[in-house]
Amino acid sequence: MTDEFDDMYETFKAILDAFPPSEAVKRLELMGVPSEVIQQIRDRHEQQTIRIKELEEPHAVVLGNRDTWYTGPQPRDKYWPAIKDLLLKDGWPKDTAIQNLDDSSTRVVSLLNHPKEKAFSTRGLVVGYVQSGKTTNFTSVMAKAADRGYKLFIVLAGIHNGLRRQTQARLVQQLVEPNPSLWSQLTDLDKDFTPTANPASYFGKSNKTHVLCVVKKNATVLRKLAVWLDKAADYLKDCPALIIDDEADQATVATKSINPLILSMMKSLPRSAYVGYTASPFANLLIDPSAEDLYPRDFVVNLPKPDGHFGTEVLFGRYALDGEDPDQVDDGHDMIRSVPEDDVPCVRPETKADAEGFEPVITDTLRRAVEYFWLVTAARRVRRTGNPHSTMLIHTSVNTAVHNSFERPLQHLLNRASQTMTDTVFLSRLRDLWDQETARVPAEDFGETKVPFDDLLPELPGVLRSCRIIMDNSSSEARLDYENGPVVAIAVGGNTLSRGLTLEGLSVSYFVRAVSAYDTLLQMGRWFGFRNGYADLPRIWMTDELAEWFRHLATVETEMRRDIDIYITESETPLTFAVRLRTHPALRVTAAAKMRDAVTAASSYAGKRVQTHYFHTNADWLRGNTAAARELVTAALSNAVRVESRSTESRYIFRDVPYDAVTDFLASYKFHEKSPENDADLISGYIRKRVAAGSLRRWNIAIVGSSAGESFEFVPGISVGRNLRSRVATTNPSPDFADIKTLMSRRDAAVDLTGDTAKLNEKGIIDERRVQLPDTGLLVLYPIDKTSEPGPGKKLRAPLNAEEDVIGVGLVFPEPQHGDSTVEKYVSADLSGVRLEDEDLSLLEGEDA
């Protein structure tokens, strides 16, 4: 009986290739299959779909109960097994990397419509990480969709020929070449879309092949494709199509030509699914969901970060999110090197007018970066593992004239190095550089072994002979070509190198480009990705301001992904949730045109913890905050119902202080202007709305010190030891600025709770506050020692070195019992004093090249 049932279930799966599940069941009924057997078949199919829906990774937010028809690869499949075999030959681990790819691509395919449904128009978004294998993921999705009957595949591959060509090559290698007789191509390596005379030859019923088309997001190209598809409308009624939009936030959203052309193509395809792929989905998440546009109304999938991937957080660290234990948030690797602000005019013109005739200067930091690149390349040749290519990126401007101006001085630097290989001063400098860098980032931390300088030295002459200086931009003919043997190259470029394109073996980056938006900044980070065999060696030279922006961006990324994950657990859909995007005082979330449909998110501090981590270090500013803190302690001492002293812990608690003492303090205490989340007016407005609703009328004021620190007196009789909070280290610290990254520990958020709270996690503290202090807020004062030397082993920290002691502030808000009062404020970036270079999108409208 079991064998008979298994055979019947296999018959059902075969029918599923031709019909959606509901139709397949009807076919079983027409075949005379007993109703109880049909029910068993439906139950097994449901179990399979539940397994797909409940995969731990990737997380997905889905509209309604989308019919999950796809239950994974089948034995008779052709395209996915071919990709799997290729990846195994490339050394991918079967039980980890390939299994994760299988799961994540299966999840995406399960959210598409069944190809035999009469009509559908799906819109989805897949959020990955920069340089994390998104192309391999969407190639796998295409393979599995082809295995189930999708016929037409259109891939929108960025706006540059380089990325389109690279994508075409990957798809041909992994999809077409293993089954060449089953594919027809409308484009090839060197040719973007050109209309053919006879659509019937591709889409007629006699043609059983799949159709592949890889195009740039260029208006001329897409217009030709849209017109051709419209003329082929009679043949497309029964043609299930999958449109993959690689770099979906670029050129797709809020553009006058590209966006309407994509929508026009979809209208010609009655059975179509649009799936955007991007690592910077900020613009896509701000599309108006009610408009006939490309908002991902059907699903948003969060791809997991692959093992061994170097992302924003790994390199730059990030700030603790609300609900996190600050001690568990890393500072990042010590791989960022500072470019002094005085160097910037030497490598980037001050204004657009200065671009023509600009002559760059090889500064000490740029020379050091180039020399380190040669050393890394030599060391990797000694190791003989990982990627055979070695690339350095120099990115200072989008202007092609600026790129080209670097060729002569860089070539001169290379020639001089080649001629001085026997010079003892030159070799001594290289030895010192190598020893310093390998001491700062021990190879052993990454499972590698340090290459001694004397071992790499014999490889250096060959590295210098192999090294090429390449100007890779839209006006140059030279391009990075990794197809013809190992490459050693210093690439100078802008937009052609900043999106999608993989820089193979990228080891060193020199980056001082001025940008204005999160998505542009994130996509500039070509240094993100995999560094197998040389994970200890990459370095990035950039200004301290840019490093801080990336640290903020790592926080935004993590918070955005956490938002998506939270909505999954709360059974929300893309039409009932909106991902919040934290703002920054000097950066836009995305280009202004892409934000026109954005609304101000309601800001609520319910259940949140707010803390200061940016400070000025000048005496006047710090004295003002100390005075504000002393006034608060005086008011608390006078008005508290009870004062508790924990002298052994260097702590005080003033219980049930009226709320106006807190709002008065917020009116006089100064938060650093770089901290939009610490907005005194916003916080005070929120408190007053909660007070009007009958909550937050009473506050507990705590002072938290260190029993090991020197005494700090707030008022006579109230003293605690000073806390130590070192600053994030930078090579050229900005005057009058310190970032301590984290002020408040999880334990401090429970300082006014009774009972044993030591083992409570963040959620436990919130729950316990709801029980013990449902309507009471907590404000914590921290006196911080003005010197604050970093502790042992804190390599990425430096002394605080403020002119006076610093007062840090943390606030903990209870969750409301009945709804919440929210306050709204849109924080816009003030860019008036900064010269910024936005993405050059002129290629969208130009004639195809």
PDB file of N, CA, C and O in Angstrom, residues 756-811:
ATOM      1  N   ASP A 756      16.485  39.702  42.241  1.00  0.00           N
ATOM      2  CA  ASP A 756      17.686  39.270  41.526  1.00  0.00           C
ATOM      3  C   ASP A 756      17.506  39.501  40.028  1.00  0.00           C
ATOM      4  O   ASP A 756      16.775  38.781  39.358  1.00  0.00           O
ATOM      5  N   THR A 757      18.162  40.536  39.517  1.00  0.00           N
ATOM      6  CA  THR A 757      18.020  40.874  38.093  1.00  0.00           C
ATOM      7  C   THR A 757      19.286  40.551  37.302  1.00  0.00           C
ATOM      8  O   THR A 757      19.347  40.810  36.106  1.00  0.00           O
ATOM      9  N   ALA A 758      20.279  39.979  37.962  1.00  0.00           N
ATOM     10  CA  ALA A 758      21.589  39.786  37.317  1.00  0.00           C
ATOM     11  C   ALA A 758      21.505  38.901  36.087  1.00  0.00           C
ATOM     12  O   ALA A 758      22.252  39.089  35.129  1.00  0.00           O
ATOM     13  N   LYS A 759      20.598  37.924  36.105  1.00  0.00           N
ATOM     14  CA  LYS A 759      20.550  36.958  35.002  1.00  0.00           C
ATOM     15  C   LYS A 759      19.504  37.310  33.946  1.00  0.00           C
ATOM     16  O   LYS A 759      19.323  36.577  32.985  1.00  0.00           O
ATOM     17  N   LEU A 760      18.823  38.446  34.121  1.00  0.00           N
ATOM     18  CA  LEU A 760      17.782  38.816  33.153  1.00  0.00           C
ATOM     19  C   LEU A 760      18.402  39.281  31.841  1.00  0.00           C
ATOM     20  O   LEU A 760      19.378  40.047  31.837  1.00  0.00           O
ATOM     21  N   ASN A 761      17.838  38.822  30.721  1.00  0.00           N
ATOM     22  CA  ASN A 761      18.242  39.383  29.433  1.00  0.00           C
ATOM     23  C   ASN A 761      17.413  40.631  29.167  1.00  0.00           C
ATOM     24  O   ASN A 761      16.616  41.059  30.014  1.00  0.00           O
ATOM     25  N   GLU A 762      17.605  41.224  27.973  1.00  0.00           N
ATOM     26  CA  GLU A 762      16.909  42.486  27.679  1.00  0.00           C
ATOM     27  C   GLU A 762      15.393  42.335  27.764  1.00  0.00           C
ATOM     28  O   GLU A 762      14.709  43.164  28.335  1.00  0.00           O
ATOM     29  N   LYS A 763      14.870  41.270  27.163  1.00  0.00           N
ATOM     30  CA  LYS A 763      13.416  41.056  27.196  1.00  0.00           C
ATOM     31  C   LYS A 763      12.944  40.853  28.628  1.00  0.00           C
ATOM     32  O   LYS A 763      11.887  41.351  29.028  1.00  0.00           O
ATOM     33  N   GLY A 764      13.752  40.134  29.414  1.00  0.00           N
ATOM     34  CA  GLY A 764      13.391  39.905  30.805  1.00  0.00           C
ATOM     35  C   GLY A 764      13.317  41.198  31.597  1.00  0.00           C
ATOM     36  O   GLY A 764      12.439  41.373  32.445  1.00  0.00           O
ATOM     37  N   ILE A 765      14.245  42.117  31.296  1.00  0.00           N
ATOM     38  CA  ILE A 765      14.230  43.415  31.988  1.00  0.00           C
ATOM     39  C   ILE A 765      12.978  44.198  31.605  1.00  0.00           C
ATOM     40  O   ILE A 765      12.306  44.781  32.462  1.00  0.00           O
ATOM     41  N   ILE A 766      12.643  44.203  30.305  1.00  0.00           N
ATOM     42  CA  ILE A 766      11.433  44.920  29.858  1.00  0.00           C
ATOM     43  C   ILE A 766      10.193  44.324  30.538  1.00  0.00           C
ATOM     44  O   ILE A 766       9.319  45.047  31.022  1.00  0.00           O
ATOM     45  N   ASP A 767      10.133  42.993  30.568  1.00  0.00           N
ATOM     46  CA  ASP A 767       8.974  42.326  31.198  1.00  0.00           C
ATOM     47  C   ASP A 767       8.902  42.655  32.684  1.00  0.00           C
ATOM     48  O   ASP A 767       7.815  42.894  33.229  1.00  0.00           O
ATOM     49  N   GLU A 768      10.058  42.659  33.355  1.00  0.00           N
ATOM     50  CA  GLU A 768      10.075  42.927  34.793  1.00  0.00           C
ATOM     51  C   GLU A 768       9.712  44.379  35.077  1.00  0.00           C
ATOM     52  O   GLU A 768       9.035  44.681  36.069  1.00  0.00           O
ATOM     53  N   ARG A 769      10.124  45.291  34.205  1.00  0.00           N
ATOM     54  CA  ARG A 769       9.739  46.706  34.380  1.00  0.00           C
ATOM     55  C   ARG A 769       8.218  46.847  34.249  1.00  0.00           C
ATOM     56  O   ARG A 769       7.602  47.658  34.939  1.00  0.00           O
ATOM     57  N   ARG A 770       7.657  46.059  33.311  1.00  0.00           N
ATOM     58  CA  ARG A 770       6.203  46.128  33.117  1.00  0.00           C
ATOM     59  C   ARG A 770       5.469  45.710  34.389  1.00  0.00           C
ATOM     60  O   ARG A 770       4.408  46.233  34.710  1.00  0.00           O
ATOM     61  N   VAL A 771       6.062  44.773  35.140  1.00  0.00           N
ATOM     62  CA  VAL A 771       5.437  44.291  36.374  1.00  0.00           C
ATOM     63  C   VAL A 771       5.685  45.263  37.530  1.00  0.00           C
ATOM     64  O   VAL A 771       4.757  45.672  38.238  1.00  0.00           O
ATOM     65  N   GLN A 772       6.966  45.644  37.718  1.00  0.00           N
ATOM     66  CA  GLN A 772       7.323  46.438  38.895  1.00  0.00           C
ATOM     67  C   GLN A 772       7.057  47.939  38.722  1.00  0.00           C
ATOM     68  O   GLN A 772       6.590  48.603  39.647  1.00  0.00           O
ATOM     69  N   LEU A 773       7.388  48.462  37.534  1.00  0.00           N
ATOM     70  CA  LEU A 773       7.341  49.916  37.326  1.00  0.00           C
ATOM     71  C   LEU A 773       6.674  50.224  35.988  1.00  0.00           C
ATOM     72  O   LEU A 773       7.293  50.777  35.072  1.00  0.00           O
ATOM     73  N   PRO A 774       5.382  49.881  35.839  1.00  0.00           N
ATOM     74  CA  PRO A 774       4.736  49.991  34.524  1.00  0.00           C
ATOM     75  C   PRO A 774       4.599  51.415  34.009  1.00  0.00           C
ATOM     76  O   PRO A 774       4.494  51.618  32.795  1.00  0.00           O
ATOM     77  N   ASP A 775       4.605  52.404  34.916  1.00  0.00           N
ATOM     78  CA  ASP A 775       4.401  53.794  34.489  1.00  0.00           C
ATOM     79  C   ASP A 775       5.557  54.710  34.864  1.00  0.00           C
ATOM     80  O   ASP A 775       5.422  55.930  34.798  1.00  0.00           O
ATOM     81  N   THR A 776       6.685  54.128  35.274  1.00  0.00           N
ATOM     82  CA  THR A 776       7.802  54.930  35.775  1.00  0.00           C
ATOM     83  C   THR A 776       8.982  54.858  34.815  1.00  0.00           C
ATOM     84  O   THR A 776       9.409  53.769  34.409  1.00  0.00           O
ATOM     85  N   GLY A 777       9.524  56.019  34.441  1.00  0.00           N
ATOM     86  CA  GLY A 777      10.703  56.069  33.606  1.00  0.00           C
ATOM     87  C   GLY A 777      11.967  56.032  34.447  1.00  0.00           C
ATOM     88  O   GLY A 777      11.937  56.238  35.665  1.00  0.00           O
ATOM     89  N   LEU A 778      13.089  55.759  33.790  1.00  0.00           N
ATOM     90  CA  LEU A 778      14.384  55.724  34.474  1.00  0.00           C
ATOM     91  C   LEU A 778      15.365  56.601  33.716  1.00  0.00           C
ATOM     92  O   LEU A 778      15.507  56.477  32.502  1.00  0.00           O
ATOM     93  N   LEU A 779      16.043  57.509  34.446  1.00  0.00           N
ATOM     94  CA  LEU A 779      17.116  58.315  33.868  1.00  0.00           C
ATOM     95  C   LEU A 779      18.381  58.038  34.674  1.00  0.00           C
ATOM     96  O   LEU A 779      18.372  58.116  35.905  1.00  0.00           O
ATOM     97  N   VAL A 780      19.450  57.682  33.980  1.00  0.00           N
ATOM     98  CA  VAL A 780      20.712  57.330  34.633  1.00  0.00           C
ATOM     99  C   VAL A 780      21.792  58.338  34.241  1.00  0.00           C
ATOM    100  O   VAL A 780      21.980  58.635  33.059  1.00  0.00           O
ATOM    101  N   LEU A 781      22.504  58.859  35.257  1.00  0.00           N
ATOM    102  CA  LEU A 781      23.625  59.764  35.037  1.00  0.00           C
ATOM    103  C   LEU A 781      24.939  59.016  35.235  1.00  0.00           C
ATOM    104  O   LEU A 781      25.086  58.240  36.196  1.00  0.00           O
ATOM    105  N   TYR A 782      25.905  59.268  34.350  1.00  0.00           N
ATOM    106  CA  TYR A 782      27.214  58.623  34.431  1.00  0.00           C
ATOM    107  C   TYR A 782      28.305  59.700  34.443  1.00  0.00           C
ATOM    108  O   TYR A 782      28.516  60.373  33.421  1.00  0.00           O
ATOM    109  N   PRO A 783      29.005  59.884  35.547  1.00  0.00           N
ATOM    110  CA  PRO A 783      30.187  60.756  35.488  1.00  0.00           C
ATOM    111  C   PRO A 783      31.358  59.971  34.888  1.00  0.00           C
ATOM    112  O   PRO A 783      31.668  58.864  35.323  1.00  0.00           O
ATOM    113  N   ILE A 784      31.971  60.522  33.854  1.00  0.00           N
ATOM    114  CA  ILE A 784      33.017  59.800  33.109  1.00  0.00           C
ATOM    115  C   ILE A 784      34.338  60.550  33.258  1.00  0.00           C
ATOM    116  O   ILE A 784      34.409  61.767  33.033  1.00  0.00           O
ATOM    117  N   ASP A 785      35.362  59.812  33.637  1.00  0.00           N
ATOM    118  CA  ASP A 785      36.685  60.387  33.814  1.00  0.00           C
ATOM    119  C   ASP A 785      37.183  61.005  32.512  1.00  0.00           C
ATOM    120  O   ASP A 785      37.093  60.388  31.439  1.00  0.00           O
ATOM    121  N   LYS A 786      37.701  62.218  32.606  1.00  0.00           N
ATOM    122  CA  LYS A 786      38.050  62.951  31.388  1.00  0.00           C
ATOM    123  C   LYS A 786      39.209  62.315  30.625  1.00  0.00           C
ATOM    124  O   LYS A 786      39.333  62.486  29.412  1.00  0.00           O
ATOM    125  N   THR A 787      40.052  61.529  31.292  1.00  0.00           N
ATOM    126  CA  THR A 787      41.170  60.873  30.600  1.00  0.00           C
ATOM    127  C   THR A 787      40.762  59.510  30.062  1.00  0.00           C
ATOM    128  O   THR A 787      40.942  59.212  28.886  1.00  0.00           O
ATOM    129  N   SER A 788      40.176  58.673  30.900  1.00  0.00           N
ATOM    130  CA  SER A 788      39.631  57.368  30.518  1.00  0.00           C
ATOM    131  C   SER A 788      40.556  56.589  29.577  1.00  0.00           C
ATOM    132  O   SER A 788      40.288  56.417  28.388  1.00  0.00           O
ATOM    133  N   GLU A 789      41.636  56.102  30.115  1.00  0.00           N
ATOM    134  CA  GLU A 789      42.542  55.248  29.340  1.00  0.00           C
ATOM    135  C   GLU A 789      41.839  53.933  28.989  1.00  0.00           C
ATOM    136  O   GLU A 789      41.099  53.388  29.808  1.00  0.00           O
ATOM    137  N   PRO A 790      42.071  53.399  27.787  1.00  0.00           N
ATOM    138  CA  PRO A 790      41.441  52.116  27.423  1.00  0.00           C
ATOM    139  C   PRO A 790      42.042  50.964  28.229  1.00  0.00           C
ATOM    140  O   PRO A 790      43.204  51.019  28.642  1.00  0.00           O
ATOM    141  N   GLY A 791      41.248  49.922  28.422  1.00  0.00           N
ATOM    142  CA  GLY A 791      41.717  48.756  29.149  1.00  0.00           C
ATOM    143  C   GLY A 791      42.677  47.933  28.317  1.00  0.00           C
ATOM    144  O   GLY A 791      42.827  48.138  27.111  1.00  0.00           O
ATOM    145  N   PRO A 792      43.341  46.973  28.947  1.00  0.00           N
ATOM    146  CA  PRO A 792      44.301  46.120  28.217  1.00  0.00           C
ATOM    147  C   PRO A 792      43.613  45.322  27.116  1.00  0.00           C
ATOM    148  O   PRO A 792      42.498  44.840  27.285  1.00  0.00           O
ATOM    149  N   GLY A 793      44.278  45.235  25.974  1.00  0.00           N
ATOM    150  CA  GLY A 793      43.742  44.454  24.854  1.00  0.00           C
ATOM    151  C   GLY A 793      42.761  45.211  23.983  1.00  0.00           C
ATOM    152  O   GLY A 793      42.303  44.691  22.963  1.00  0.00           O
ATOM    153  N   LYS A 794      42.436  46.446  24.346  1.00  0.00           N
ATOM    154  CA  LYS A 794      41.480  47.246  23.555  1.00  0.00           C
ATOM    155  C   LYS A 794      42.243  48.015  22.474  1.00  0.00           C
ATOM    156  O   LYS A 794      42.456  49.228  22.570  1.00  0.00           O
ATOM    157  N   LYS A 795      42.626  47.314  21.405  1.00  0.00           N
ATOM    158  CA  LYS A 795      43.472  47.919  20.370  1.00  0.00           C
ATOM    159  C   LYS A 795      42.754  48.998  19.570  1.00  0.00           C
ATOM    160  O   LYS A 795      43.375  49.873  18.984  1.00  0.00           O
ATOM    161  N   LEU A 796      41.428  48.902  19.504  1.00  0.00           N
ATOM    162  CA  LEU A 796      40.671  49.859  18.691  1.00  0.00           C
ATOM    163  C   LEU A 796      40.122  51.011  19.528  1.00  0.00           C
ATOM    164  O   LEU A 796      39.208  51.707  19.116  1.00  0.00           O
ATOM    165  N   ARG A 797      40.694  51.187  20.712  1.00  0.00           N
ATOM    166  CA  ARG A 797      40.270  52.255  21.617  1.00  0.00           C
ATOM    167  C   ARG A 797      41.431  53.201  21.908  1.00  0.00           C
ATOM    168  O   ARG A 797      42.603  52.826  21.810  1.00  0.00           O
ATOM    169  N   ALA A 798      41.087  54.443  22.273  1.00  0.00           N
ATOM    170  CA  ALA A 798      42.078  55.456  22.614  1.00  0.00           C
ATOM    171  C   ALA A 798      41.599  56.214  23.850  1.00  0.00           C
ATOM    172  O   ALA A 798      40.404  56.190  24.174  1.00  0.00           O
ATOM    173  N   PRO A 799      42.495  56.908  24.579  1.00  0.00           N
ATOM    174  CA  PRO A 799      42.051  57.690  25.742  1.00  0.00           C
ATOM    175  C   PRO A 799      40.999  58.719  25.348  1.00  0.00           C
ATOM    176  O   PRO A 799      41.036  59.271  24.245  1.00  0.00           O
ATOM    177  N   LEU A 800      40.073  58.983  26.257  1.00  0.00           N
ATOM    178  CA  LEU A 800      39.010  59.953  25.984  1.00  0.00           C
ATOM    179  C   LEU A 800      39.596  61.349  25.822  1.00  0.00           C
ATOM    180  O   LEU A 800      39.240  62.098  24.901  1.00  0.00           O
ATOM    181  N   ASN A 801      40.469  61.748  26.737  1.00  0.00           N
ATOM    182  CA  ASN A 801      41.186  63.029  26.649  1.00  0.00           C
ATOM    183  C   ASN A 801      40.255  64.224  26.436  1.00  0.00           C
ATOM    184  O   ASN A 801      40.459  65.038  25.529  1.00  0.00           O
ATOM    185  N   ALA A 802      39.206  64.303  27.261  1.00  0.00           N
ATOM    186  CA  ALA A 802      38.338  65.483  27.255  1.00  0.00           C
ATOM    187  C   ALA A 802      38.947  66.553  28.163  1.00  0.00           C
ATOM    188  O   ALA A 802      39.788  66.260  29.014  1.00  0.00           O
ATOM    189  N   GLU A 803      38.522  67.806  27.966  1.00  0.00           N
ATOM    190  CA  GLU A 803      39.074  68.896  28.779  1.00  0.00           C
ATOM    191  C   GLU A 803      38.493  68.912  30.190  1.00  0.00           C
ATOM    192  O   GLU A 803      39.108  69.463  31.112  1.00  0.00           O
ATOM    193  N   GLU A 804      37.308  68.351  30.349  1.00  0.00           N
ATOM    194  CA  GLU A 804      36.668  68.222  31.659  1.00  0.00           C
ATOM    195  C   GLU A 804      36.019  66.847  31.741  1.00  0.00           C
ATOM    196  O   GLU A 804      35.870  66.155  30.714  1.00  0.00           O
ATOM    197  N   ASP A 805      35.597  66.465  32.938  1.00  0.00           N
ATOM    198  CA  ASP A 805      34.854  65.212  33.059  1.00  0.00           C
ATOM    199  C   ASP A 805      33.551  65.305  32.265  1.00  0.00           C
ATOM    200  O   ASP A 805      32.985  66.392  32.075  1.00  0.00           O
ATOM    201  N   VAL A 806      33.100  64.153  31.799  1.00  0.00           N
ATOM    202  CA  VAL A 806      31.954  64.072  30.897  1.00  0.00           C
ATOM    203  C   VAL A 806      30.759  63.503  31.655  1.00  0.00           C
ATOM    204  O   VAL A 806      30.913  62.609  32.489  1.00  0.00           O
ATOM    205  N   ILE A 807      29.570  64.007  31.350  1.00  0.00           N
ATOM    206  CA  ILE A 807      28.345  63.448  31.922  1.00  0.00           C
ATOM    207  C   ILE A 807      27.598  62.702  30.819  1.00  0.00           C
ATOM    208  O   ILE A 807      27.138  63.310  29.838  1.00  0.00           O
ATOM    209  N   GLY A 808      27.500  61.391  30.962  1.00  0.00           N
ATOM    210  CA  GLY A 808      26.698  60.586  30.046  1.00  0.00           C
ATOM    211  C   GLY A 808      25.298  60.385  30.603  1.00  0.00           C
ATOM    212  O   GLY A 808      25.096  60.411  31.824  1.00  0.00           O
ATOM    213  N   VAL A 809      24.341  60.191  29.694  1.00  0.00           N
ATOM    214  CA  VAL A 809      22.935  60.059  30.109  1.00  0.00           C
ATOM    215  C   VAL A 809      22.310  58.853  29.412  1.00  0.00           C
ATOM    216  O   VAL A 809      22.483  58.662  28.205  1.00  0.00           O
ATOM    217  N   GLY A 810      21.588  58.054  30.185  1.00  0.00           N
ATOM    218  CA  GLY A 810      20.788  56.972  29.627  1.00  0.00           C
ATOM    219  C   GLY A 810      19.353  57.091  30.112  1.00  0.00           C
ATOM    220  O   GLY A 810      19.117  57.462  31.268  1.00  0.00           O
ATOM    221  N   LEU A 811      18.391  56.827  29.231  1.00  0.00           N
ATOM    222  CA  LEU A 811      16.978  56.854  29.605  1.00  0.00           C
ATOM    223  C   LEU A 811      16.338  55.522  29.234  1.00  0.00           C
ATOM    224  O   LEU A 811      16.600  54.983  28.156  1.00  0.00           O
TER     225      LEU A 811
END
